[in-house]
Amino acid sequence: MAAPQVPSSLPAARSSRGLARIVPPHPVRAAVVMLLFTAVLYAVEFYDQMSGQYLDNEGIISRNADGAWGILWAPLLHGGWPHLWANTLPFLVFGWLAMAGGIRQWFGVTALIWLGSGAAVWLVGPSMASTIGMSGVIFGWLLFLLARGFFARSGRQIALAVVLLFFEGGMLFGVLPGNPGISWQAHLFGALFGVLAAWMVARADRTPAPVR
C-alpha cells in the first residue's frame, strides 16, 4: 500500500512571497520592458510632430463610432513634448513597480486599466473632444500600487503605498474636474480600474493552488 502523500507547502510559500513582493522578480528585464515601451511613446510623438500633430485627433471621441478606436491607441498619443515629458517619470516608475507580480500579471493589469478606462471615457467623456495621453494608465498603476497591499494584507506593500502616497499623493487631485484641457475622466476611471485590478490580483493570489 502506498504511503499517504502530505500536500506540499511550496505553493503556499510561493503565494506568500508573491503577495509580499514590492519589486519585480526580474528587475533588469522589467526595466528594459519599460524603457522599450517609453521609446515607443517617443517614436509615436516624433512621428506626430513630423506629420503636423495629425495623430492628436485620433484619440477617444466619446459616443462616436469612429472615436471608439481611440480606446486602443489613445494612451500612445500625447499633446506635444511637454505632455509626454510630464508623463515619462511616473510612467517609468509606476510601470516598473507594477511588475512586482511578474510580466504576465503586469500585462493583464495594464490591459484592464487601458481598455476599461478608455471604454468608460468613451461612454461618459466630453463630446467632440479627442482624449489622448498615458495619464489614465499611469493613474491606474498608481492606485493599483496603493490598493494592492490592503487587499493582499501585505505589510511591505502597504509600506510602499505609504511612501508613494507621501511623494505622489498630490496626483490624486487629478481625478477631480477643474483643469481645462485635462481629462479628469481618464484619471478617475484609470484610478478605479487600478483598484479593481488590485482586488482581482490579490484575490487570485490568495486562491490555493491545486495539489496533486
PDB file of C-alpha atoms in Angstrom:
ATOM      1  CA  MET A   1       0.000   0.000   0.000  1.00  0.00           C
ATOM      2  CA  ALA A   2       1.356   3.380  -0.944  1.00  0.00           C
ATOM      3  CA  ALA A   3       2.033   5.762   1.882  1.00  0.00           C
ATOM      4  CA  PRO A   4      -0.323   8.746   2.023  1.00  0.00           C
ATOM      5  CA  GLN A   5       1.114  11.870   0.499  1.00  0.00           C
ATOM      6  CA  VAL A   6       1.261  15.062   2.525  1.00  0.00           C
ATOM      7  CA  PRO A   7       0.315  18.159   0.487  1.00  0.00           C
ATOM      8  CA  SER A   8       3.390  20.261  -0.171  1.00  0.00           C
ATOM      9  CA  SER A   9       3.588  23.702   1.393  1.00  0.00           C
ATOM     10  CA  LEU A  10       5.579  25.060  -1.558  1.00  0.00           C
ATOM     11  CA  PRO A  11       2.588  26.545  -3.436  1.00  0.00           C
ATOM     12  CA  ALA A  12       1.517  28.404  -0.295  1.00  0.00           C
ATOM     13  CA  ALA A  13       5.052  29.669   0.220  1.00  0.00           C
ATOM     14  CA  ARG A  14       5.257  30.910  -3.342  1.00  0.00           C
ATOM     15  CA  SER A  15       1.888  32.638  -2.943  1.00  0.00           C
ATOM     16  CA  SER A  16       3.050  34.289   0.273  1.00  0.00           C
ATOM     17  CA  ARG A  17       6.193  35.613  -1.387  1.00  0.00           C
ATOM     18  CA  GLY A  18       4.136  36.859  -4.348  1.00  0.00           C
ATOM     19  CA  LEU A  19       1.746  38.720  -2.073  1.00  0.00           C
ATOM     20  CA  ALA A  20       4.609  40.453  -0.257  1.00  0.00           C
ATOM     21  CA  ARG A  21       6.740  41.309  -3.293  1.00  0.00           C
ATOM     22  CA  ILE A  22       7.270  45.030  -3.919  1.00  0.00           C
ATOM     23  CA  VAL A  23       9.809  44.947  -6.757  1.00  0.00           C
ATOM     24  CA  PRO A  24       9.782  42.900  -9.979  1.00  0.00           C
ATOM     25  CA  PRO A  25      11.216  39.374  -9.711  1.00  0.00           C
ATOM     26  CA  HIS A  26      13.462  40.225 -12.686  1.00  0.00           C
ATOM     27  CA  PRO A  27      14.183  43.941 -12.172  1.00  0.00           C
ATOM     28  CA  VAL A  28      16.553  44.390 -15.115  1.00  0.00           C
ATOM     29  CA  ARG A  29      14.155  42.709 -17.530  1.00  0.00           C
ATOM     30  CA  ALA A  30      11.306  44.851 -16.186  1.00  0.00           C
ATOM     31  CA  ALA A  31      13.421  47.996 -16.657  1.00  0.00           C
ATOM     32  CA  VAL A  32      14.185  47.020 -20.253  1.00  0.00           C
ATOM     33  CA  VAL A  33      10.478  46.487 -20.948  1.00  0.00           C
ATOM     34  CA  MET A  34       9.616  49.917 -19.568  1.00  0.00           C
ATOM     35  CA  LEU A  35      12.430  51.624 -21.479  1.00  0.00           C
ATOM     36  CA  LEU A  36      11.337  49.997 -24.725  1.00  0.00           C
ATOM     37  CA  PHE A  37       7.731  50.997 -24.038  1.00  0.00           C
ATOM     38  CA  THR A  38       8.899  54.556 -23.388  1.00  0.00           C
ATOM     39  CA  ALA A  39      10.860  54.536 -26.647  1.00  0.00           C
ATOM     40  CA  VAL A  40       7.638  53.616 -28.455  1.00  0.00           C
ATOM     41  CA  LEU A  41       5.880  56.622 -26.915  1.00  0.00           C
ATOM     42  CA  TYR A  42       8.673  58.935 -28.026  1.00  0.00           C
ATOM     43  CA  ALA A  43       8.725  57.437 -31.529  1.00  0.00           C
ATOM     44  CA  VAL A  44       4.969  57.956 -31.866  1.00  0.00           C
ATOM     45  CA  GLU A  45       5.243  61.560 -30.670  1.00  0.00           C
ATOM     46  CA  PHE A  46       8.147  62.202 -33.043  1.00  0.00           C
ATOM     47  CA  TYR A  47       6.056  60.939 -35.948  1.00  0.00           C
ATOM     48  CA  ASP A  48       3.108  63.027 -34.748  1.00  0.00           C
ATOM     49  CA  GLN A  49       5.250  66.156 -34.686  1.00  0.00           C
ATOM     50  CA  MET A  50       6.606  65.444 -38.172  1.00  0.00           C
ATOM     51  CA  SER A  51       3.066  64.946 -39.503  1.00  0.00           C
ATOM     52  CA  GLY A  52       1.715  68.210 -38.093  1.00  0.00           C
ATOM     53  CA  GLN A  53       0.201  66.609 -34.955  1.00  0.00           C
ATOM     54  CA  TYR A  54      -2.367  64.803 -37.063  1.00  0.00           C
ATOM     55  CA  LEU A  55      -2.478  61.887 -34.629  1.00  0.00           C
ATOM     56  CA  ASP A  56      -3.808  64.078 -31.816  1.00  0.00           C
ATOM     57  CA  ASN A  57      -7.231  63.884 -33.472  1.00  0.00           C
ATOM     58  CA  GLU A  58      -7.215  60.077 -33.338  1.00  0.00           C
ATOM     59  CA  GLY A  59      -7.861  59.746 -29.612  1.00  0.00           C
ATOM     60  CA  ILE A  60     -11.057  58.748 -27.804  1.00  0.00           C
ATOM     61  CA  ILE A  61     -14.021  60.732 -29.113  1.00  0.00           C
ATOM     62  CA  SER A  62     -16.886  59.992 -26.771  1.00  0.00           C
ATOM     63  CA  ARG A  63     -20.046  58.375 -28.126  1.00  0.00           C
ATOM     64  CA  ASN A  64     -18.658  58.492 -31.644  1.00  0.00           C
ATOM     65  CA  ALA A  65     -18.368  55.196 -33.508  1.00  0.00           C
ATOM     66  CA  ASP A  66     -15.092  56.099 -35.209  1.00  0.00           C
ATOM     67  CA  GLY A  67     -13.770  57.606 -31.988  1.00  0.00           C
ATOM     68  CA  ALA A  68     -14.124  54.249 -30.221  1.00  0.00           C
ATOM     69  CA  TRP A  69     -10.942  53.106 -31.973  1.00  0.00           C
ATOM     70  CA  GLY A  70      -9.119  55.603 -29.806  1.00  0.00           C
ATOM     71  CA  ILE A  71      -9.632  53.252 -26.857  1.00  0.00           C
ATOM     72  CA  LEU A  72      -6.862  51.112 -28.340  1.00  0.00           C
ATOM     73  CA  TRP A  73      -4.225  53.737 -29.091  1.00  0.00           C
ATOM     74  CA  ALA A  74      -5.140  56.967 -27.265  1.00  0.00           C
ATOM     75  CA  PRO A  75      -2.626  56.265 -24.431  1.00  0.00           C
ATOM     76  CA  LEU A  76       0.154  56.161 -27.026  1.00  0.00           C
ATOM     77  CA  LEU A  77      -0.618  59.726 -28.144  1.00  0.00           C
ATOM     78  CA  HIS A  78       0.354  62.958 -26.391  1.00  0.00           C
ATOM     79  CA  GLY A  79      -0.413  66.613 -26.953  1.00  0.00           C
ATOM     80  CA  GLY A  80       3.173  67.682 -27.579  1.00  0.00           C
ATOM     81  CA  TRP A  81       6.556  67.090 -25.997  1.00  0.00           C
ATOM     82  CA  PRO A  82       5.757  68.793 -22.628  1.00  0.00           C
ATOM     83  CA  HIS A  83       2.780  66.469 -22.178  1.00  0.00           C
ATOM     84  CA  LEU A  84       4.959  63.413 -22.839  1.00  0.00           C
ATOM     85  CA  TRP A  85       7.831  64.677 -20.675  1.00  0.00           C
ATOM     86  CA  ALA A  86       5.464  65.207 -17.749  1.00  0.00           C
ATOM     87  CA  ASN A  87       4.247  61.610 -18.043  1.00  0.00           C
ATOM     88  CA  THR A  88       7.618  59.940 -18.569  1.00  0.00           C
ATOM     89  CA  LEU A  89       8.946  59.651 -14.998  1.00  0.00           C
ATOM     90  CA  PRO A  90       5.724  58.410 -13.347  1.00  0.00           C
ATOM     91  CA  PHE A  91       5.217  56.108 -16.338  1.00  0.00           C
ATOM     92  CA  LEU A  92       8.619  54.509 -15.809  1.00  0.00           C
ATOM     93  CA  VAL A  93       8.442  54.302 -12.005  1.00  0.00           C
ATOM     94  CA  PHE A  94       4.844  53.112 -11.580  1.00  0.00           C
ATOM     95  CA  GLY A  95       5.033  50.767 -14.545  1.00  0.00           C
ATOM     96  CA  TRP A  96       8.208  49.160 -13.200  1.00  0.00           C
ATOM     97  CA  LEU A  97       6.806  48.758  -9.687  1.00  0.00           C
ATOM     98  CA  ALA A  98       3.572  47.297 -11.073  1.00  0.00           C
ATOM     99  CA  MET A  99       5.617  44.377 -12.447  1.00  0.00           C
ATOM    100  CA  ALA A 100       6.183  43.011  -8.935  1.00  0.00           C
ATOM    101  CA  GLY A 101       3.811  40.158  -9.724  1.00  0.00           C
ATOM    102  CA  GLY A 102       5.604  39.252 -12.935  1.00  0.00           C
ATOM    103  CA  ILE A 103       5.365  40.320 -16.543  1.00  0.00           C
ATOM    104  CA  ARG A 104       2.255  38.237 -17.313  1.00  0.00           C
ATOM    105  CA  GLN A 105       0.326  39.750 -14.422  1.00  0.00           C
ATOM    106  CA  TRP A 106       1.525  43.210 -15.469  1.00  0.00           C
ATOM    107  CA  PHE A 107       0.161  42.737 -18.975  1.00  0.00           C
ATOM    108  CA  GLY A 108      -3.208  41.715 -17.560  1.00  0.00           C
ATOM    109  CA  VAL A 109      -3.344  44.638 -15.112  1.00  0.00           C
ATOM    110  CA  THR A 110      -2.282  47.117 -17.791  1.00  0.00           C
ATOM    111  CA  ALA A 111      -4.786  45.778 -20.324  1.00  0.00           C
ATOM    112  CA  LEU A 112      -7.625  46.044 -17.802  1.00  0.00           C
ATOM    113  CA  ILE A 113      -6.738  49.646 -16.929  1.00  0.00           C
ATOM    114  CA  TRP A 114      -6.019  50.626 -20.537  1.00  0.00           C
ATOM    115  CA  LEU A 115      -9.188  49.204 -22.101  1.00  0.00           C
ATOM    116  CA  GLY A 116     -11.509  49.653 -19.130  1.00  0.00           C
ATOM    117  CA  SER A 117     -10.729  53.324 -18.533  1.00  0.00           C
ATOM    118  CA  GLY A 118     -10.758  54.019 -22.269  1.00  0.00           C
ATOM    119  CA  ALA A 119     -14.190  52.455 -22.691  1.00  0.00           C
ATOM    120  CA  ALA A 120     -15.534  54.406 -19.715  1.00  0.00           C
ATOM    121  CA  VAL A 121     -14.184  57.679 -21.135  1.00  0.00           C
ATOM    122  CA  TRP A 122     -15.824  56.855 -24.463  1.00  0.00           C
ATOM    123  CA  LEU A 123     -19.141  56.382 -22.687  1.00  0.00           C
ATOM    124  CA  VAL A 124     -19.194  59.458 -20.426  1.00  0.00           C
ATOM    125  CA  GLY A 125     -16.342  61.713 -21.534  1.00  0.00           C
ATOM    126  CA  PRO A 126     -16.697  65.123 -23.178  1.00  0.00           C
ATOM    127  CA  SER A 127     -18.240  65.058 -26.626  1.00  0.00           C
ATOM    128  CA  MET A 128     -16.464  66.475 -29.676  1.00  0.00           C
ATOM    129  CA  ALA A 129     -13.058  66.233 -27.960  1.00  0.00           C
ATOM    130  CA  SER A 130     -10.151  63.881 -28.560  1.00  0.00           C
ATOM    131  CA  THR A 131      -8.895  62.386 -25.287  1.00  0.00           C
ATOM    132  CA  ILE A 132      -5.252  61.288 -25.519  1.00  0.00           C
ATOM    133  CA  GLY A 133      -2.343  60.502 -23.225  1.00  0.00           C
ATOM    134  CA  MET A 134      -0.956  57.821 -20.930  1.00  0.00           C
ATOM    135  CA  SER A 135      -2.237  59.577 -17.794  1.00  0.00           C
ATOM    136  CA  GLY A 136      -5.195  57.229 -17.332  1.00  0.00           C
ATOM    137  CA  VAL A 137      -2.930  54.183 -17.325  1.00  0.00           C
ATOM    138  CA  ILE A 138      -0.465  55.947 -15.002  1.00  0.00           C
ATOM    139  CA  PHE A 139      -3.257  56.739 -12.523  1.00  0.00           C
ATOM    140  CA  GLY A 140      -4.360  53.127 -12.786  1.00  0.00           C
ATOM    141  CA  TRP A 141      -0.892  51.841 -11.945  1.00  0.00           C
ATOM    142  CA  LEU A 142      -0.620  54.274  -9.030  1.00  0.00           C
ATOM    143  CA  LEU A 143      -3.919  53.178  -7.487  1.00  0.00           C
ATOM    144  CA  PHE A 144      -3.047  49.559  -8.163  1.00  0.00           C
ATOM    145  CA  LEU A 145       0.149  50.059  -6.144  1.00  0.00           C
ATOM    146  CA  LEU A 146      -1.681  51.957  -3.406  1.00  0.00           C
ATOM    147  CA  ALA A 147      -4.513  49.444  -3.015  1.00  0.00           C
ATOM    148  CA  ARG A 148      -2.954  46.020  -3.574  1.00  0.00           C
ATOM    149  CA  GLY A 149      -1.261  45.860  -0.153  1.00  0.00           C
ATOM    150  CA  PHE A 150      -4.566  46.361   1.655  1.00  0.00           C
ATOM    151  CA  PHE A 151      -6.333  43.718  -0.410  1.00  0.00           C
ATOM    152  CA  ALA A 152      -3.385  41.324  -0.062  1.00  0.00           C
ATOM    153  CA  ARG A 153      -2.836  42.164   3.646  1.00  0.00           C
ATOM    154  CA  SER A 154       0.845  42.720   2.914  1.00  0.00           C
ATOM    155  CA  GLY A 155       2.694  44.995   5.300  1.00  0.00           C
ATOM    156  CA  ARG A 156       5.545  45.550   2.841  1.00  0.00           C
ATOM    157  CA  GLN A 157       3.198  46.587   0.052  1.00  0.00           C
ATOM    158  CA  ILE A 158       1.266  48.852   2.402  1.00  0.00           C
ATOM    159  CA  ALA A 159       4.551  50.480   3.420  1.00  0.00           C
ATOM    160  CA  LEU A 160       5.365  51.073  -0.240  1.00  0.00           C
ATOM    161  CA  ALA A 161       1.901  52.562  -0.714  1.00  0.00           C
ATOM    162  CA  VAL A 162       2.540  54.991   2.163  1.00  0.00           C
ATOM    163  CA  VAL A 163       5.818  56.098   0.559  1.00  0.00           C
ATOM    164  CA  LEU A 164       4.151  56.571  -2.835  1.00  0.00           C
ATOM    165  CA  LEU A 165       1.291  58.460  -1.225  1.00  0.00           C
ATOM    166  CA  PHE A 166       3.757  60.760   0.521  1.00  0.00           C
ATOM    167  CA  PHE A 167       5.674  61.626  -2.639  1.00  0.00           C
ATOM    168  CA  GLU A 168       2.955  61.333  -5.292  1.00  0.00           C
ATOM    169  CA  GLY A 169      -0.262  61.791  -3.352  1.00  0.00           C
ATOM    170  CA  GLY A 170      -0.832  65.193  -4.943  1.00  0.00           C
ATOM    171  CA  MET A 171      -1.506  63.431  -8.231  1.00  0.00           C
ATOM    172  CA  LEU A 172      -4.774  62.127  -6.822  1.00  0.00           C
ATOM    173  CA  PHE A 173      -6.327  65.576  -7.134  1.00  0.00           C
ATOM    174  CA  GLY A 174      -6.170  64.963 -10.880  1.00  0.00           C
ATOM    175  CA  VAL A 175      -9.322  62.836 -10.622  1.00  0.00           C
ATOM    176  CA  LEU A 176     -11.311  65.979  -9.833  1.00  0.00           C
ATOM    177  CA  PRO A 177     -12.706  68.301 -12.511  1.00  0.00           C
ATOM    178  CA  GLY A 178     -11.419  71.831 -12.741  1.00  0.00           C
ATOM    179  CA  ASN A 179      -8.404  71.949 -15.048  1.00  0.00           C
ATOM    180  CA  PRO A 180      -9.481  72.838 -18.587  1.00  0.00           C
ATOM    181  CA  GLY A 181      -7.835  70.747 -21.260  1.00  0.00           C
ATOM    182  CA  ILE A 182      -7.090  67.868 -18.846  1.00  0.00           C
ATOM    183  CA  SER A 183      -9.251  64.741 -18.931  1.00  0.00           C
ATOM    184  CA  TRP A 184     -10.100  64.173 -15.301  1.00  0.00           C
ATOM    185  CA  GLN A 185     -12.412  61.410 -16.514  1.00  0.00           C
ATOM    186  CA  ALA A 186      -9.425  59.428 -17.842  1.00  0.00           C
ATOM    187  CA  HIS A 187      -7.650  59.914 -14.498  1.00  0.00           C
ATOM    188  CA  LEU A 188     -10.713  58.901 -12.492  1.00  0.00           C
ATOM    189  CA  PHE A 189     -11.570  55.798 -14.488  1.00  0.00           C
ATOM    190  CA  GLY A 190      -7.920  54.782 -14.689  1.00  0.00           C
ATOM    191  CA  ALA A 191      -7.765  55.005 -10.895  1.00  0.00           C
ATOM    192  CA  LEU A 192     -10.971  52.982 -10.450  1.00  0.00           C
ATOM    193  CA  PHE A 193      -9.797  50.229 -12.758  1.00  0.00           C
ATOM    194  CA  GLY A 194      -6.458  50.235 -10.965  1.00  0.00           C
ATOM    195  CA  VAL A 195      -8.255  49.496  -7.693  1.00  0.00           C
ATOM    196  CA  LEU A 196     -10.274  46.777  -9.440  1.00  0.00           C
ATOM    197  CA  ALA A 197      -7.065  45.249 -10.785  1.00  0.00           C
ATOM    198  CA  ALA A 198      -5.519  45.265  -7.296  1.00  0.00           C
ATOM    199  CA  TRP A 199      -8.539  43.458  -5.887  1.00  0.00           C
ATOM    200  CA  MET A 200      -8.517  40.878  -8.669  1.00  0.00           C
ATOM    201  CA  VAL A 201      -4.781  40.212  -8.306  1.00  0.00           C
ATOM    202  CA  ALA A 202      -4.984  39.831  -4.517  1.00  0.00           C
ATOM    203  CA  ARG A 203      -7.967  37.511  -4.831  1.00  0.00           C
ATOM    204  CA  ALA A 204      -6.186  35.369  -7.416  1.00  0.00           C
ATOM    205  CA  ASP A 205      -3.000  35.206  -5.312  1.00  0.00           C
ATOM    206  CA  ARG A 206      -4.944  34.046  -2.254  1.00  0.00           C
ATOM    207  CA  THR A 207      -6.623  31.212  -4.160  1.00  0.00           C
ATOM    208  CA  PRO A 208      -4.870  27.965  -3.146  1.00  0.00           C
ATOM    209  CA  ALA A 209      -3.026  26.215  -5.936  1.00  0.00           C
ATOM    210  CA  PRO A 210      -4.352  22.699  -6.759  1.00  0.00           C
ATOM    211  CA  VAL A 211      -2.272  19.984  -5.139  1.00  0.00           C
ATOM    212  CA  ARG A 212      -1.904  16.588  -6.753  1.00  0.00           C
TER     213      ARG A 212
END
